[in-house]
Amino acid sequence: MPRKRNTQRRAEIVNTAFRLFAEKGYDFVQMKDIAEACAISKSLLQHYFPKKIVLLSTMLNELMLSVFVYSNEQLTDLTVEQRTIIQMCFMLRVLDENPKLEHFSKDVFASPELTTELVLVSLDWLESIGVAGETSAIRYAINFSISGGMAVFFKRKLLRVSVETIAENIEQSFYLLLGADKQTINRIYLSTAKYNTDRYYRQFISYLHERATIDLSSEIKI
């Protein structure tokens, strides 16, 4: 029973902090704010999460792993290249259509430490589904393509660049760095067109709501 209670308390803290970060921004939320929202003491909060960045890192890991559930369970008949392209398109569309989540993601990419955490989670997933290449090369390719792509994404309205174009360029730069030729990448990208529709996107969002360990109901509209 104590262990179950601890698990429930931990989940409550993570969900509350996620909501506060998404609404107010990471820098404007203090540990005491999270403790007050959870109706617990700051010392008890720090028993679970000693520092705010530890809490955000935990949250990021849980969110990223939940995002990959859709690909792992629904896109298994596709090549790894197709799966990563579809996943990237959907992830950027989620951010584009949900301002609170975009706000949260900006805080993540503003921190080199958290960007590294995101890269490591992505690296584990890419290796698990069989992306070819040395670990160091894959990690470098992720870091370069995502960091550069997200910098453009956050300025997309100013630059008048579509989400689809940004997703395509992130994937192209990633696979080019791993040695694929542009013609092959373009062919793979075209083969995923039928999945980049509202029908499959809604399925992806439904999976997030059903499978995510974090409550996304107020941040992602279904």
mmCIF file of C-alpha atoms in Angstrom:
data_model
loop_
_atom_site.group_PDB
_atom_site.id
_atom_site.type_symbol
_atom_site.label_atom_id
_atom_site.label_comp_id
_atom_site.label_asym_id
_atom_site.label_seq_id
_atom_site.Cartn_x
_atom_site.Cartn_y
_atom_site.Cartn_z
ATOM 1 C CA MET A 1 0.000 0.000 0.000
ATOM 2 C CA PRO A 2 2.749 2.566 0.853
ATOM 3 C CA ARG A 3 4.442 1.863 -2.480
ATOM 4 C CA LYS A 4 1.155 2.383 -4.366
ATOM 5 C CA ARG A 5 0.578 5.615 -2.451
ATOM 6 C CA ASN A 6 4.075 6.802 -3.348
ATOM 7 C CA THR A 7 3.470 6.015 -7.010
ATOM 8 C CA GLN A 8 0.207 7.935 -6.963
ATOM 9 C CA ARG A 9 1.817 10.896 -5.192
ATOM 10 C CA ARG A 10 4.647 10.946 -7.702
ATOM 11 C CA ALA A 11 2.191 10.889 -10.643
ATOM 12 C CA GLU A 12 0.208 13.740 -9.064
ATOM 13 C CA ILE A 13 3.358 15.840 -8.719
ATOM 14 C CA VAL A 14 4.444 15.201 -12.309
ATOM 15 C CA ASN A 15 0.996 16.017 -13.714
ATOM 16 C CA THR A 16 0.634 19.173 -11.638
ATOM 17 C CA ALA A 17 4.097 20.412 -12.543
ATOM 18 C CA PHE A 18 3.503 19.687 -16.222
ATOM 19 C CA ARG A 19 0.323 21.764 -16.159
ATOM 20 C CA LEU A 20 2.087 24.656 -14.403
ATOM 21 C CA PHE A 21 5.109 24.557 -16.735
ATOM 22 C CA ALA A 22 2.853 24.477 -19.793
ATOM 23 C CA GLU A 23 0.741 27.396 -18.581
ATOM 24 C CA LYS A 24 3.326 29.701 -16.992
ATOM 25 C CA GLY A 25 6.693 28.586 -18.319
ATOM 26 C CA TYR A 26 9.459 26.668 -16.564
ATOM 27 C CA ASP A 27 11.346 29.753 -15.345
ATOM 28 C CA PHE A 28 8.238 31.248 -13.745
ATOM 29 C CA VAL A 29 7.292 28.211 -11.675
ATOM 30 C CA GLN A 30 9.106 27.568 -8.416
ATOM 31 C CA MET A 31 9.223 24.388 -6.357
ATOM 32 C CA LYS A 32 7.049 26.042 -3.705
ATOM 33 C CA ASP A 33 4.397 26.727 -6.375
ATOM 34 C CA ILE A 34 4.322 23.042 -7.307
ATOM 35 C CA ALA A 35 4.171 22.008 -3.650
ATOM 36 C CA GLU A 36 1.284 24.394 -2.964
ATOM 37 C CA ALA A 37 -0.640 23.168 -6.027
ATOM 38 C CA CYS A 38 -0.184 19.583 -4.829
ATOM 39 C CA ALA A 39 -1.120 20.520 -1.223
ATOM 40 C CA ILE A 40 2.139 19.097 0.131
ATOM 41 C CA SER A 41 5.203 20.588 1.786
ATOM 42 C CA LYS A 42 8.217 21.679 -0.224
ATOM 43 C CA SER A 43 10.375 19.202 1.703
ATOM 44 C CA LEU A 44 8.079 16.328 0.712
ATOM 45 C CA LEU A 45 8.190 17.476 -2.910
ATOM 46 C CA GLN A 46 11.994 17.471 -2.763
ATOM 47 C CA HIS A 47 11.903 13.950 -1.346
ATOM 48 C CA TYR A 48 10.523 12.847 -4.723
ATOM 49 C CA PHE A 49 12.290 15.412 -6.903
ATOM 50 C CA PRO A 50 15.294 17.172 -5.276
ATOM 51 C CA LYS A 51 15.490 19.869 -7.970
ATOM 52 C CA LYS A 52 13.108 21.393 -10.460
ATOM 53 C CA ILE A 53 15.238 20.288 -13.403
ATOM 54 C CA VAL A 54 15.090 16.671 -12.165
ATOM 55 C CA LEU A 55 11.308 16.917 -12.255
ATOM 56 C CA LEU A 56 11.333 18.360 -15.767
ATOM 57 C CA SER A 57 13.804 15.729 -16.951
ATOM 58 C CA THR A 58 11.575 12.951 -15.570
ATOM 59 C CA MET A 59 8.570 14.536 -17.240
ATOM 60 C CA LEU A 60 10.394 14.780 -20.556
ATOM 61 C CA ASN A 61 11.366 11.113 -20.446
ATOM 62 C CA GLU A 62 7.799 10.032 -19.742
ATOM 63 C CA LEU A 63 6.376 12.254 -22.485
ATOM 64 C CA MET A 64 8.844 11.105 -25.119
ATOM 65 C CA LEU A 65 8.363 7.438 -24.317
ATOM 66 C CA SER A 66 4.598 7.893 -24.558
ATOM 67 C CA VAL A 67 4.943 9.594 -27.941
ATOM 68 C CA PHE A 68 6.816 6.589 -29.312
ATOM 69 C CA VAL A 69 4.043 4.168 -28.322
ATOM 70 C CA TYR A 70 2.053 4.923 -31.475
ATOM 71 C CA SER A 71 4.932 4.043 -33.783
ATOM 72 C CA ASN A 72 5.909 0.968 -31.792
ATOM 73 C CA GLU A 73 2.403 -0.469 -31.838
ATOM 74 C CA GLN A 74 0.775 0.866 -35.014
ATOM 75 C CA LEU A 75 3.517 1.365 -37.617
ATOM 76 C CA THR A 76 5.386 -1.903 -37.225
ATOM 77 C CA ASP A 77 4.801 -2.955 -40.851
ATOM 78 C CA LEU A 78 6.636 0.139 -42.146
ATOM 79 C CA THR A 79 10.363 0.665 -42.545
ATOM 80 C CA VAL A 80 12.217 2.432 -39.763
ATOM 81 C CA GLU A 81 12.732 5.421 -42.068
ATOM 82 C CA GLN A 82 9.011 5.696 -42.753
ATOM 83 C CA ARG A 83 8.203 5.401 -39.071
ATOM 84 C CA THR A 84 10.595 8.155 -38.019
ATOM 85 C CA ILE A 85 9.310 10.492 -40.732
ATOM 86 C CA ILE A 86 5.671 9.969 -39.736
ATOM 87 C CA GLN A 87 6.515 10.370 -36.058
ATOM 88 C CA MET A 88 8.313 13.675 -36.666
ATOM 89 C CA CYS A 89 5.438 15.076 -38.736
ATOM 90 C CA PHE A 90 2.921 14.203 -36.050
ATOM 91 C CA MET A 91 5.041 15.573 -33.212
ATOM 92 C CA LEU A 92 5.483 18.942 -34.909
ATOM 93 C CA ARG A 93 1.784 19.110 -35.737
ATOM 94 C CA VAL A 94 0.954 18.475 -32.068
ATOM 95 C CA LEU A 95 3.135 21.423 -31.056
ATOM 96 C CA ASP A 96 1.774 23.634 -33.831
ATOM 97 C CA GLU A 97 -1.852 23.053 -32.849
ATOM 98 C CA ASN A 98 -1.397 23.192 -29.070
ATOM 99 C CA PRO A 99 0.176 26.447 -27.797
ATOM 100 C CA LYS A 100 0.612 25.235 -24.207
ATOM 101 C CA LEU A 101 2.656 22.268 -25.341
ATOM 102 C CA GLU A 102 4.732 24.468 -27.651
ATOM 103 C CA HIS A 103 5.364 26.756 -24.696
ATOM 104 C CA PHE A 104 6.576 23.765 -22.696
ATOM 105 C CA SER A 105 8.813 22.538 -25.524
ATOM 106 C CA LYS A 106 10.474 25.942 -25.880
ATOM 107 C CA ASP A 107 11.641 25.661 -22.286
ATOM 108 C CA VAL A 108 13.091 22.239 -23.026
ATOM 109 C CA PHE A 109 15.082 23.449 -26.023
ATOM 110 C CA ALA A 110 16.264 26.524 -24.119
ATOM 111 C CA SER A 111 18.194 24.197 -21.795
ATOM 112 C CA PRO A 112 21.256 22.377 -23.220
ATOM 113 C CA GLU A 113 20.926 19.834 -20.412
ATOM 114 C CA LEU A 114 17.323 19.018 -21.311
ATOM 115 C CA THR A 115 18.027 19.003 -25.041
ATOM 116 C CA THR A 116 20.683 16.381 -24.331
ATOM 117 C CA GLU A 117 18.113 14.397 -22.344
ATOM 118 C CA LEU A 118 15.688 14.528 -25.285
ATOM 119 C CA VAL A 119 18.419 13.368 -27.662
ATOM 120 C CA LEU A 120 19.261 10.411 -25.406
ATOM 121 C CA VAL A 121 15.625 9.284 -25.184
ATOM 122 C CA SER A 122 15.298 9.604 -28.966
ATOM 123 C CA LEU A 123 18.555 7.711 -29.456
ATOM 124 C CA ASP A 124 17.302 4.786 -27.373
ATOM 125 C CA TRP A 125 14.119 4.627 -29.442
ATOM 126 C CA LEU A 126 15.902 4.861 -32.795
ATOM 127 C CA GLU A 127 18.301 2.086 -31.830
ATOM 128 C CA SER A 128 15.411 -0.067 -30.564
ATOM 129 C CA ILE A 129 13.589 0.126 -33.915
ATOM 130 C CA GLY A 130 16.749 -0.583 -35.900
ATOM 131 C CA VAL A 131 18.030 2.693 -37.382
ATOM 132 C CA ALA A 132 21.355 1.787 -38.960
ATOM 133 C CA GLY A 133 24.588 3.475 -37.938
ATOM 134 C CA GLU A 134 27.083 3.860 -35.129
ATOM 135 C CA THR A 135 25.606 5.159 -31.892
ATOM 136 C CA SER A 136 27.822 8.237 -31.929
ATOM 137 C CA ALA A 137 26.823 9.059 -35.509
ATOM 138 C CA ILE A 138 23.112 8.634 -34.781
ATOM 139 C CA ARG A 139 23.413 10.826 -31.703
ATOM 140 C CA TYR A 140 25.212 13.545 -33.654
ATOM 141 C CA ALA A 141 22.627 13.393 -36.439
ATOM 142 C CA ILE A 142 19.747 13.709 -33.962
ATOM 143 C CA ASN A 143 21.377 16.622 -32.167
ATOM 144 C CA PHE A 144 22.116 18.525 -35.361
ATOM 145 C CA SER A 145 18.828 17.933 -37.163
ATOM 146 C CA ILE A 146 16.456 18.418 -34.232
ATOM 147 C CA SER A 147 18.225 21.411 -32.684
ATOM 148 C CA GLY A 148 18.378 23.219 -36.023
ATOM 149 C CA GLY A 149 14.900 22.167 -37.064
ATOM 150 C CA MET A 150 13.276 23.243 -33.820
ATOM 151 C CA ALA A 151 15.005 26.626 -33.974
ATOM 152 C CA VAL A 152 13.249 27.137 -37.329
ATOM 153 C CA PHE A 153 9.993 25.688 -35.980
ATOM 154 C CA PHE A 154 9.769 28.265 -33.196
ATOM 155 C CA LYS A 155 10.257 31.025 -35.799
ATOM 156 C CA ARG A 156 7.994 29.415 -38.409
ATOM 157 C CA LYS A 157 5.434 32.229 -38.533
ATOM 158 C CA LEU A 158 8.086 34.903 -38.962
ATOM 159 C CA LEU A 159 9.871 32.818 -41.608
ATOM 160 C CA ARG A 160 6.566 31.678 -43.195
ATOM 161 C CA VAL A 161 7.644 28.052 -43.246
ATOM 162 C CA SER A 162 5.110 25.248 -42.986
ATOM 163 C CA VAL A 163 5.270 22.530 -40.356
ATOM 164 C CA GLU A 164 5.426 19.911 -43.117
ATOM 165 C CA THR A 165 8.483 21.566 -44.670
ATOM 166 C CA ILE A 166 10.262 21.753 -41.325
ATOM 167 C CA ALA A 167 9.539 18.093 -40.569
ATOM 168 C CA GLU A 168 10.818 17.071 -44.005
ATOM 169 C CA ASN A 169 14.035 19.032 -43.561
ATOM 170 C CA ILE A 170 14.666 17.598 -40.107
ATOM 171 C CA GLU A 171 14.338 14.074 -41.478
ATOM 172 C CA GLN A 172 16.424 14.826 -44.577
ATOM 173 C CA SER A 173 19.298 16.280 -42.559
ATOM 174 C CA PHE A 174 19.145 13.362 -40.119
ATOM 175 C CA TYR A 175 19.362 10.652 -42.789
ATOM 176 C CA LEU A 176 21.846 12.570 -44.937
ATOM 177 C CA LEU A 177 24.207 12.664 -41.961
ATOM 178 C CA LEU A 178 23.811 8.897 -41.690
ATOM 179 C CA GLY A 179 24.859 8.446 -45.321
ATOM 180 C CA ALA A 180 21.557 8.152 -47.193
ATOM 181 C CA ASP A 181 21.223 9.894 -50.567
ATOM 182 C CA LYS A 182 18.649 12.642 -51.058
ATOM 183 C CA GLN A 183 16.763 10.822 -53.803
ATOM 184 C CA THR A 184 16.156 7.815 -51.549
ATOM 185 C CA ILE A 185 15.045 10.051 -48.680
ATOM 186 C CA ASN A 186 12.600 11.907 -50.936
ATOM 187 C CA ARG A 187 11.164 8.614 -52.136
ATOM 188 C CA ILE A 188 10.655 7.437 -48.552
ATOM 189 C CA TYR A 189 9.056 10.756 -47.619
ATOM 190 C CA LEU A 190 6.574 10.501 -50.500
ATOM 191 C CA SER A 191 5.665 6.975 -49.414
ATOM 192 C CA THR A 192 4.462 8.314 -46.059
ATOM 193 C CA ALA A 193 2.071 10.887 -47.561
ATOM 194 C CA LYS A 194 -1.052 8.801 -46.978
ATOM 195 C CA TYR A 195 -0.277 8.678 -43.245
ATOM 196 C CA ASN A 196 0.017 12.452 -42.905
ATOM 197 C CA THR A 197 -3.745 12.862 -42.836
ATOM 198 C CA ASP A 198 -6.253 13.888 -40.191
ATOM 199 C CA ARG A 199 -7.374 10.298 -39.769
ATOM 200 C CA TYR A 200 -3.963 8.944 -38.765
ATOM 201 C CA TYR A 201 -3.126 12.068 -36.805
ATOM 202 C CA ARG A 202 -6.292 11.710 -34.700
ATOM 203 C CA GLN A 203 -5.342 8.084 -34.080
ATOM 204 C CA PHE A 204 -1.938 9.253 -32.886
ATOM 205 C CA ILE A 205 -3.504 11.804 -30.518
ATOM 206 C CA SER A 206 -5.928 9.197 -29.176
ATOM 207 C CA TYR A 207 -2.967 6.962 -28.383
ATOM 208 C CA LEU A 208 -1.272 9.775 -26.498
ATOM 209 C CA HIS A 209 -4.346 10.390 -24.391
ATOM 210 C CA GLU A 210 -4.849 6.692 -23.692
ATOM 211 C CA ARG A 211 -1.256 5.584 -23.114
ATOM 212 C CA ALA A 212 0.654 8.598 -21.774
ATOM 213 C CA THR A 213 1.668 8.443 -18.124
ATOM 214 C CA ILE A 214 1.075 12.211 -17.967
ATOM 215 C CA ASP A 215 -2.420 13.655 -18.209
ATOM 216 C CA LEU A 216 -2.450 15.589 -21.498
ATOM 217 C CA SER A 217 -6.160 16.430 -21.522
ATOM 218 C CA SER A 218 -5.712 20.154 -20.910
ATOM 219 C CA GLU A 219 -2.645 20.573 -23.156
ATOM 220 C CA ILE A 220 -3.518 18.539 -26.247
ATOM 221 C CA LYS A 221 -6.911 18.786 -27.878
ATOM 222 C CA ILE A 222 -8.281 15.594 -29.366
#
